[in-house]
Coordinates of C-alpha atoms and ligand atoms in Angstrom, one line a residue:
M1 CA -97.1 8.0 -25.8
K2 CA -94.8 9.4 -28.3
I3 CA -91.1 8.3 -29.3
T4 CA -88.8 10.9 -28.7
R5 CA -85.1 9.5 -29.0
I6 CA -83.7 6.3 -30.8
T7 CA -80.0 5.6 -29.6
A8 CA -78.3 2.5 -30.8
I9 CA -75.3 1.2 -29.0
P10 CA -72.5 -1.2 -30.6
L11 CA -70.6 -3.6 -28.6
S12 CA -67.8 -6.1 -29.4
Y13 CA -66.0 -8.6 -27.7
R14 CA -62.6 -9.8 -29.0
L15 CA -62.3 -14.0 -28.3
P16 CA -59.5 -15.0 -26.6
E17 CA -56.5 -15.9 -28.3
G18 CA -56.5 -19.4 -29.6
K19 CA -60.6 -19.9 -28.8
T20 CA -61.7 -19.2 -32.0
V21 CA -65.0 -21.4 -33.5
T22 CA -65.1 -22.1 -37.1
M23 CA -68.2 -23.0 -39.0
G24 CA -69.3 -22.9 -42.4
V25 CA -69.8 -18.9 -42.0
G26 CA -65.9 -18.8 -41.1
S27 CA -64.2 -18.7 -37.8
T28 CA -65.0 -16.3 -34.9
L29 CA -62.8 -13.4 -34.2
K30 CA -64.5 -11.5 -32.1
R31 CA -68.5 -11.1 -31.0
D32 CA -70.7 -7.9 -31.9
A33 CA -74.1 -6.5 -30.4
I34 CA -76.4 -3.6 -31.3
I35 CA -78.4 -2.5 -28.7
I36 CA -81.2 0.1 -29.4
R37 CA -82.5 2.3 -26.4
V38 CA -85.8 3.9 -27.1
E39 CA -87.0 6.9 -25.1
T40 CA -90.7 8.2 -24.9
S41 CA -92.6 11.6 -23.8
E42 CA -94.1 9.3 -20.9
G43 CA -90.7 8.6 -19.1
I44 CA -91.0 4.4 -20.3
T45 CA -87.3 3.4 -21.8
G46 CA -87.7 0.2 -24.3
Y47 CA -84.8 -2.0 -25.3
G48 CA -84.2 -4.0 -28.1
E49 CA -81.6 -5.8 -30.0
S50 CA -80.6 -5.4 -33.9
H51 CA -78.2 -8.0 -35.4
P52 CA -75.0 -6.2 -36.5
G53 CA -74.7 -7.6 -39.9
R54 CA -70.7 -7.9 -40.5
S55 CA -70.4 -4.4 -40.2
P56 CA -71.6 -2.9 -36.4
G57 CA -70.8 0.6 -37.2
A58 CA -73.0 0.2 -40.6
I59 CA -75.7 -0.6 -38.7
T60 CA -75.4 2.1 -36.1
S61 CA -74.7 4.9 -38.4
L62 CA -78.1 3.5 -40.5
I63 CA -80.4 3.8 -37.2
H64 CA -78.7 7.2 -36.0
N65 CA -78.7 9.1 -39.6
T66 CA -81.7 7.2 -41.4
L67 CA -84.2 5.4 -39.0
A68 CA -84.4 7.9 -35.9
P69 CA -85.4 11.2 -37.8
L70 CA -88.2 8.9 -39.5
L71 CA -90.0 7.3 -36.4
Q72 CA -89.0 10.3 -33.8
G73 CA -92.4 12.0 -32.7
M74 CA -94.6 8.2 -34.0
D75 CA -96.8 7.1 -31.5
A76 CA -94.7 4.8 -29.6
T77 CA -97.2 1.8 -29.6
D78 CA -97.8 2.2 -33.1
V79 CA -95.6 -0.7 -34.3
V80 CA -97.5 -1.5 -37.7
G81 CA -97.0 2.4 -38.8
A82 CA -93.6 2.4 -37.6
W83 CA -92.6 -0.9 -39.9
Q84 CA -94.4 0.8 -42.8
R85 CA -92.5 3.5 -42.3
V86 CA -89.4 2.1 -42.7
H87 CA -90.3 -0.1 -45.5
R88 CA -91.8 2.6 -47.7
M89 CA -88.4 4.5 -47.1
Q90 CA -85.9 1.4 -47.2
F91 CA -87.0 -0.9 -49.1
S92 CA -89.5 0.2 -51.5
S93 CA -86.7 2.4 -53.7
H94 CA -82.9 3.7 -53.1
G95 CA -83.0 1.5 -49.6
L96 CA -80.7 -0.9 -47.7
G97 CA -82.8 -4.1 -47.6
A98 CA -81.0 -6.6 -45.3
G99 CA -79.1 -3.6 -43.7
A100 CA -82.5 -1.7 -42.7
A101 CA -84.2 -5.1 -41.5
L102 CA -81.3 -5.2 -39.4
A103 CA -81.6 -1.9 -38.1
L104 CA -85.7 -1.7 -37.9
S105 CA -86.1 -5.4 -36.1
G106 CA -83.9 -3.6 -32.9
I107 CA -86.2 -0.9 -32.8
D108 CA -89.8 -2.6 -33.1
M109 CA -88.3 -5.4 -30.5
A110 CA -87.8 -1.9 -28.4
L111 CA -91.1 -0.7 -29.2
W112 CA -92.7 -3.7 -28.3
D113 CA -91.2 -3.6 -25.0
I114 CA -92.3 -0.4 -24.4
R115 CA -95.7 -2.0 -25.2
G116 CA -95.3 -4.4 -22.6
K117 CA -94.0 -2.2 -19.9
A118 CA -96.9 0.5 -20.5
A119 CA -99.6 -2.3 -19.7
N120 CA -97.7 -4.1 -17.4
M121 CA -97.4 -7.2 -18.6
P122 CA -94.7 -9.6 -20.0
L123 CA -94.6 -9.7 -23.7
Y124 CA -95.7 -13.1 -23.7
E125 CA -99.0 -12.3 -22.3
L126 CA -99.1 -9.2 -24.4
L127 CA -99.0 -11.5 -27.5
G128 CA -101.6 -14.0 -26.3
G129 CA -99.7 -16.8 -25.0
S130 CA -98.8 -17.9 -22.1
R131 CA -95.5 -18.9 -19.7
R132 CA -95.6 -22.6 -21.3
R133 CA -92.3 -24.7 -21.3
I134 CA -90.8 -24.2 -24.5
P135 CA -88.3 -26.8 -25.8
A136 CA -84.5 -25.7 -26.4
Y137 CA -81.6 -26.7 -28.4
A138 CA -78.0 -26.3 -27.6
G139 CA -77.1 -23.6 -30.3
G140 CA -75.5 -20.5 -30.1
I141 CA -71.7 -20.0 -31.7
A142 CA -70.9 -24.2 -30.2
L143 CA -70.0 -27.5 -31.5
G144 CA -67.8 -26.2 -34.2
Y145 CA -65.3 -27.9 -36.3
Q146 CA -63.3 -30.2 -34.2
P147 CA -62.3 -33.9 -34.1
A148 CA -65.0 -36.1 -33.8
A149 CA -64.6 -37.6 -29.9
A150 CA -63.6 -33.7 -28.6
L151 CA -67.1 -32.9 -30.2
A152 CA -68.7 -35.6 -28.9
A153 CA -67.4 -34.7 -25.5
E154 CA -68.7 -31.1 -25.7
A155 CA -72.1 -32.8 -26.9
Q156 CA -72.5 -34.8 -24.0
S157 CA -71.7 -31.7 -21.4
Y158 CA -74.7 -30.0 -22.8
V159 CA -76.8 -33.4 -22.5
E160 CA -75.4 -33.6 -19.0
R161 CA -76.6 -29.6 -18.7
G162 CA -80.4 -30.9 -19.6
Y163 CA -80.7 -30.8 -23.1
K164 CA -82.6 -33.3 -25.6
A165 CA -81.6 -31.6 -28.8
L166 CA -78.1 -29.9 -29.8
K167 CA -76.7 -28.7 -33.2
L168 CA -73.5 -29.9 -34.6
R169 CA -71.7 -27.2 -37.3
I170 CA -71.4 -29.0 -40.8
G171 CA -70.1 -27.9 -44.1
D172 CA -66.7 -28.4 -43.8
T173 CA -65.6 -31.6 -45.9
V174 CA -67.6 -34.1 -46.7
K175 CA -65.9 -36.8 -45.2
D176 CA -65.0 -35.0 -41.8
D177 CA -68.9 -34.0 -41.3
I178 CA -69.5 -37.4 -42.3
E179 CA -67.3 -38.8 -39.4
R180 CA -68.7 -36.2 -36.9
V181 CA -72.2 -36.7 -36.7
T182 CA -71.9 -40.4 -37.1
H183 CA -69.6 -40.7 -34.1
V184 CA -72.2 -38.0 -31.9
R185 CA -74.8 -40.1 -32.6
Q186 CA -73.4 -43.2 -31.3
A187 CA -71.7 -41.3 -28.4
L188 CA -75.2 -39.8 -28.1
G189 CA -77.4 -42.8 -28.3
D190 CA -80.7 -42.5 -29.9
D191 CA -83.0 -40.2 -27.8
I192 CA -80.9 -36.7 -28.7
D193 CA -82.0 -34.8 -31.8
I194 CA -79.2 -34.0 -33.4
L195 CA -79.7 -30.8 -35.4
T196 CA -77.0 -29.9 -38.4
D197 CA -76.2 -26.4 -39.9
A198 CA -73.9 -26.2 -42.8
N199 CA -74.0 -22.1 -42.8
T200 CA -74.2 -21.8 -46.3
A201 CA -71.0 -23.5 -47.0
Y202 CA -72.0 -26.7 -49.1
T203 CA -72.7 -27.4 -52.8
I204 CA -75.7 -29.5 -54.0
A205 CA -73.0 -32.2 -54.9
Q206 CA -72.0 -32.0 -51.6
V207 CA -75.7 -32.3 -50.2
R208 CA -76.1 -35.6 -52.5
R209 CA -73.4 -37.2 -50.3
V210 CA -74.1 -36.1 -46.7
L211 CA -78.0 -36.0 -46.3
P212 CA -78.4 -40.1 -46.8
V213 CA -75.9 -40.5 -43.7
L214 CA -78.0 -37.6 -42.3
A215 CA -81.0 -39.9 -42.9
D216 CA -79.1 -42.8 -41.4
I217 CA -78.4 -41.1 -38.0
Q218 CA -81.8 -39.5 -38.0
A219 CA -80.6 -35.8 -38.0
G220 CA -83.7 -33.6 -37.3
W221 CA -82.3 -31.1 -39.8
L222 CA -80.2 -29.8 -42.1
E223 CA -80.0 -26.4 -42.0
E224 CA -78.8 -23.7 -44.3
P225 CA -77.0 -25.9 -47.0
F226 CA -76.9 -23.3 -49.2
A227 CA -76.8 -19.1 -49.6
C228 CA -80.1 -17.6 -48.7
N229 CA -81.0 -16.9 -52.4
D230 CA -80.0 -20.2 -54.2
F231 CA -83.5 -21.5 -54.2
A232 CA -83.0 -23.8 -57.1
S233 CA -79.9 -25.8 -55.1
Y234 CA -82.5 -25.6 -52.3
R235 CA -85.4 -27.3 -54.4
E236 CA -82.9 -29.7 -55.7
A237 CA -81.8 -31.1 -51.9
A238 CA -85.3 -31.3 -50.8
R239 CA -85.8 -33.8 -53.5
I240 CA -82.9 -35.7 -52.2
T241 CA -84.6 -37.6 -49.0
P242 CA -88.0 -36.8 -47.6
L243 CA -86.7 -37.9 -44.2
V244 CA -84.5 -34.5 -43.3
P245 CA -86.5 -31.5 -43.6
I246 CA -84.1 -28.5 -45.2
A247 CA -84.0 -26.0 -43.0
A248 CA -83.2 -22.2 -43.6
G249 CA -84.4 -18.6 -42.7
E250 CA -82.1 -16.6 -40.6
N251 CA -80.7 -14.9 -43.4
H252 CA -84.4 -14.1 -45.0
F253 CA -85.6 -10.8 -44.5
M254 CA -89.3 -9.8 -44.2
R255 CA -92.4 -11.9 -44.5
F256 CA -91.9 -11.6 -48.6
E257 CA -88.8 -14.0 -48.9
F258 CA -90.0 -15.9 -46.9
A259 CA -93.0 -16.3 -49.5
Q260 CA -90.3 -17.0 -52.3
M261 CA -89.0 -19.9 -49.9
L262 CA -92.7 -21.1 -49.4
E263 CA -93.0 -20.8 -53.7
A264 CA -89.7 -22.6 -53.9
G265 CA -91.0 -25.7 -51.7
A266 CA -87.6 -26.3 -50.7
V267 CA -87.7 -25.5 -47.2
Q268 CA -90.0 -27.3 -44.5
V269 CA -88.7 -25.9 -41.2
W270 CA -88.4 -22.0 -41.0
Q271 CA -86.2 -19.8 -38.9
P272 CA -86.7 -16.2 -38.3
D273 CA -84.7 -14.6 -36.5
L274 CA -85.9 -11.6 -34.5
S275 CA -83.3 -9.3 -34.4
K276 CA -82.9 -9.5 -38.4
T277 CA -85.9 -10.3 -40.1
G278 CA -87.8 -7.2 -39.6
G279 CA -88.7 -7.2 -35.2
I280 CA -91.4 -8.8 -33.5
T281 CA -94.3 -7.4 -36.1
E282 CA -92.9 -8.8 -38.9
G283 CA -92.0 -12.2 -37.0
I284 CA -95.8 -12.6 -36.2
R285 CA -96.3 -12.0 -39.8
I286 CA -94.0 -15.0 -41.0
A287 CA -95.4 -17.3 -38.4
A288 CA -98.6 -16.7 -39.6
L289 CA -98.0 -17.0 -43.2
A290 CA -95.8 -20.7 -42.2
S291 CA -98.5 -21.8 -39.9
A292 CA -101.1 -22.0 -43.1
F293 CA -99.1 -24.5 -44.8
R294 CA -97.9 -26.5 -41.3
I295 CA -94.6 -25.1 -41.0
P296 CA -93.1 -25.0 -37.8
V297 CA -91.2 -22.1 -37.0
H298 CA -87.6 -22.9 -35.0
A299 CA -86.8 -19.4 -34.2
H300 CA -82.8 -18.3 -34.9
S301 CA -81.8 -16.4 -31.6
S302 CA -78.4 -14.2 -31.6
A303 CA -75.9 -12.5 -29.4
T304 CA -77.4 -11.0 -26.1
G305 CA -80.5 -11.8 -23.8
L306 CA -82.8 -9.2 -25.3
N307 CA -83.1 -11.0 -28.4
H308 CA -83.1 -14.3 -26.0
A309 CA -86.0 -12.6 -24.1
A310 CA -87.7 -11.5 -27.3
T311 CA -88.2 -14.9 -28.7
L312 CA -89.0 -16.9 -25.9
H313 CA -92.1 -14.4 -25.5
F314 CA -92.6 -15.2 -29.2
L315 CA -92.2 -19.0 -29.1
A316 CA -94.6 -18.6 -26.1
A317 CA -97.4 -17.0 -28.4
T318 CA -97.0 -19.0 -31.7
E319 CA -99.3 -22.2 -32.2
N320 CA -96.4 -23.2 -35.0
A321 CA -93.9 -22.8 -32.6
G322 CA -90.6 -25.2 -32.6
Y323 CA -87.1 -25.3 -30.7
F324 CA -85.8 -22.0 -28.8
E325 CA -82.1 -21.7 -29.7
A326 CA -80.6 -21.6 -26.7
C327 CA -76.4 -19.7 -26.7
V328 CA -74.1 -21.9 -25.4
S329 CA -71.2 -20.0 -26.7
Q330 CA -68.1 -20.6 -24.2
F331 CA -67.2 -16.8 -25.6
N332 CA -70.1 -14.9 -24.9
P333 CA -70.5 -12.3 -22.2
F334 CA -73.5 -10.4 -24.0
R335 CA -75.7 -13.6 -23.1
D336 CA -75.9 -12.6 -19.5
M337 CA -75.1 -9.4 -18.9
F338 CA -78.5 -8.5 -17.8
G339 CA -78.7 -11.6 -15.6
P340 CA -79.8 -14.9 -17.4
T341 CA -82.8 -14.7 -19.4
F342 CA -83.3 -18.4 -20.0
Q343 CA -82.3 -21.8 -17.4
I344 CA -82.8 -24.6 -19.4
G345 CA -84.8 -27.4 -17.1
A346 CA -84.3 -31.5 -16.7
D347 CA -87.0 -31.9 -18.8
G348 CA -84.9 -29.9 -21.7
C349 CA -87.4 -26.9 -21.7
V350 CA -86.9 -23.4 -21.1
E351 CA -89.4 -20.3 -20.0
P352 CA -89.8 -16.8 -21.3
P353 CA -89.2 -14.5 -18.3
S354 CA -91.9 -13.2 -16.1
G355 CA -91.3 -9.6 -15.9
P356 CA -93.2 -6.6 -18.1
G357 CA -92.4 -6.2 -21.5
L358 CA -89.0 -8.2 -22.6
G359 CA -88.7 -8.6 -18.8
V360 CA -85.0 -7.9 -19.0
E361 CA -83.5 -5.2 -16.8
V362 CA -80.8 -3.4 -18.6
D363 CA -77.8 -1.8 -16.7
E364 CA -76.3 0.3 -19.1
A365 CA -73.2 0.6 -16.7
I366 CA -72.1 -2.6 -18.5
F367 CA -71.2 -1.5 -21.6
K368 CA -68.3 0.7 -21.0
D369 CA -66.6 -2.4 -20.5
F370 CA -67.4 -4.2 -24.5
P371 CA -65.9 -1.3 -26.7
V372 CA -67.0 -1.5 -30.5
I373 CA -64.6 -3.0 -32.9
D374 CA -65.9 -2.3 -36.3
G375 CA -65.1 -4.6 -39.3
P376 CA -66.6 -8.2 -39.8
G377 CA -66.7 -10.5 -36.6
Y378 CA -66.1 -13.7 -38.8
V379 CA -63.0 -14.1 -41.2
V380 CA -63.3 -16.8 -44.1
K381 CA -60.1 -18.3 -45.5
F382 CA -60.6 -17.9 -49.1
Ligands
MG401 MG1 -77.5 -21.5 -38.4

């Protein structure tokens, strides 16, 4: 079964006027997603998702002009070989690094979809897992900067739907962050796991003031206080309190950057995103590396049901799996465009889909409703 064609389909959705969500990474203007279609000589077609970075056009072009010609003609089941070929041509020298990881991720995901369809097995089964229930938290682009009472009301709405964990956006001013997290803890009581995400917007001085408060409210973690490569600050933050683990990984690519995180000794919760970090093949390697050091993997997930499904299968087959990040974004039409891929239960858990491969039935007719709008999806005030 040979790879005959690889196609990247970029999609965009502009948020309604006045409905932007603001967080440390900026304010959302639009949502972007890139669907990857891989066709084979046996007639089996696989689908995956590549994160668009801040430039869906660039990732689409990289796939069509460089990765597709590299991989066409290879065995569709040879995910390790495909990974190696892209790594050799896009990382070893003169490559596009993180951009290539995004591009490769969607192709790798589609190849795993093909493997599952060819074997007539859901991916969790092919990966050696079971259809077990996976704890989920309310995440995605939600619970952004807003008055504390409104934030608590939004948080409460997710608890009413079944969520027993949720993630607040911090990285605003220290004063506002402290007021918000304290208020939400009081509003929700002690039984809900409150996670926090600064989206790289903090300085170490700000973290020194915020972390003790996060310890007081028993926050489950502080995610991405700093830029992905600022390991010195990460190491410093980890020394402030043992009570709140530092989390990162959605902006770390390939196992090599996770190995650097390990060497820095500063990140206790790993969050690879299968549509960014090098696909399912690389996600498995990252989880294995983490498991040897008793580090839990709480995979980050993004736009469409394809990445959500892939992440559920992956977590269901990972020994050191943590939470599934359930996208509760109010304006993300990509989440359910192929039908819902997860449903939160009263126990706060979700399950992977049961169909072969990713278990997602892709209807390409819907793509015409989301023509790509190139350029960044978030804007930051300078
Ligand atoms: Mg995050």
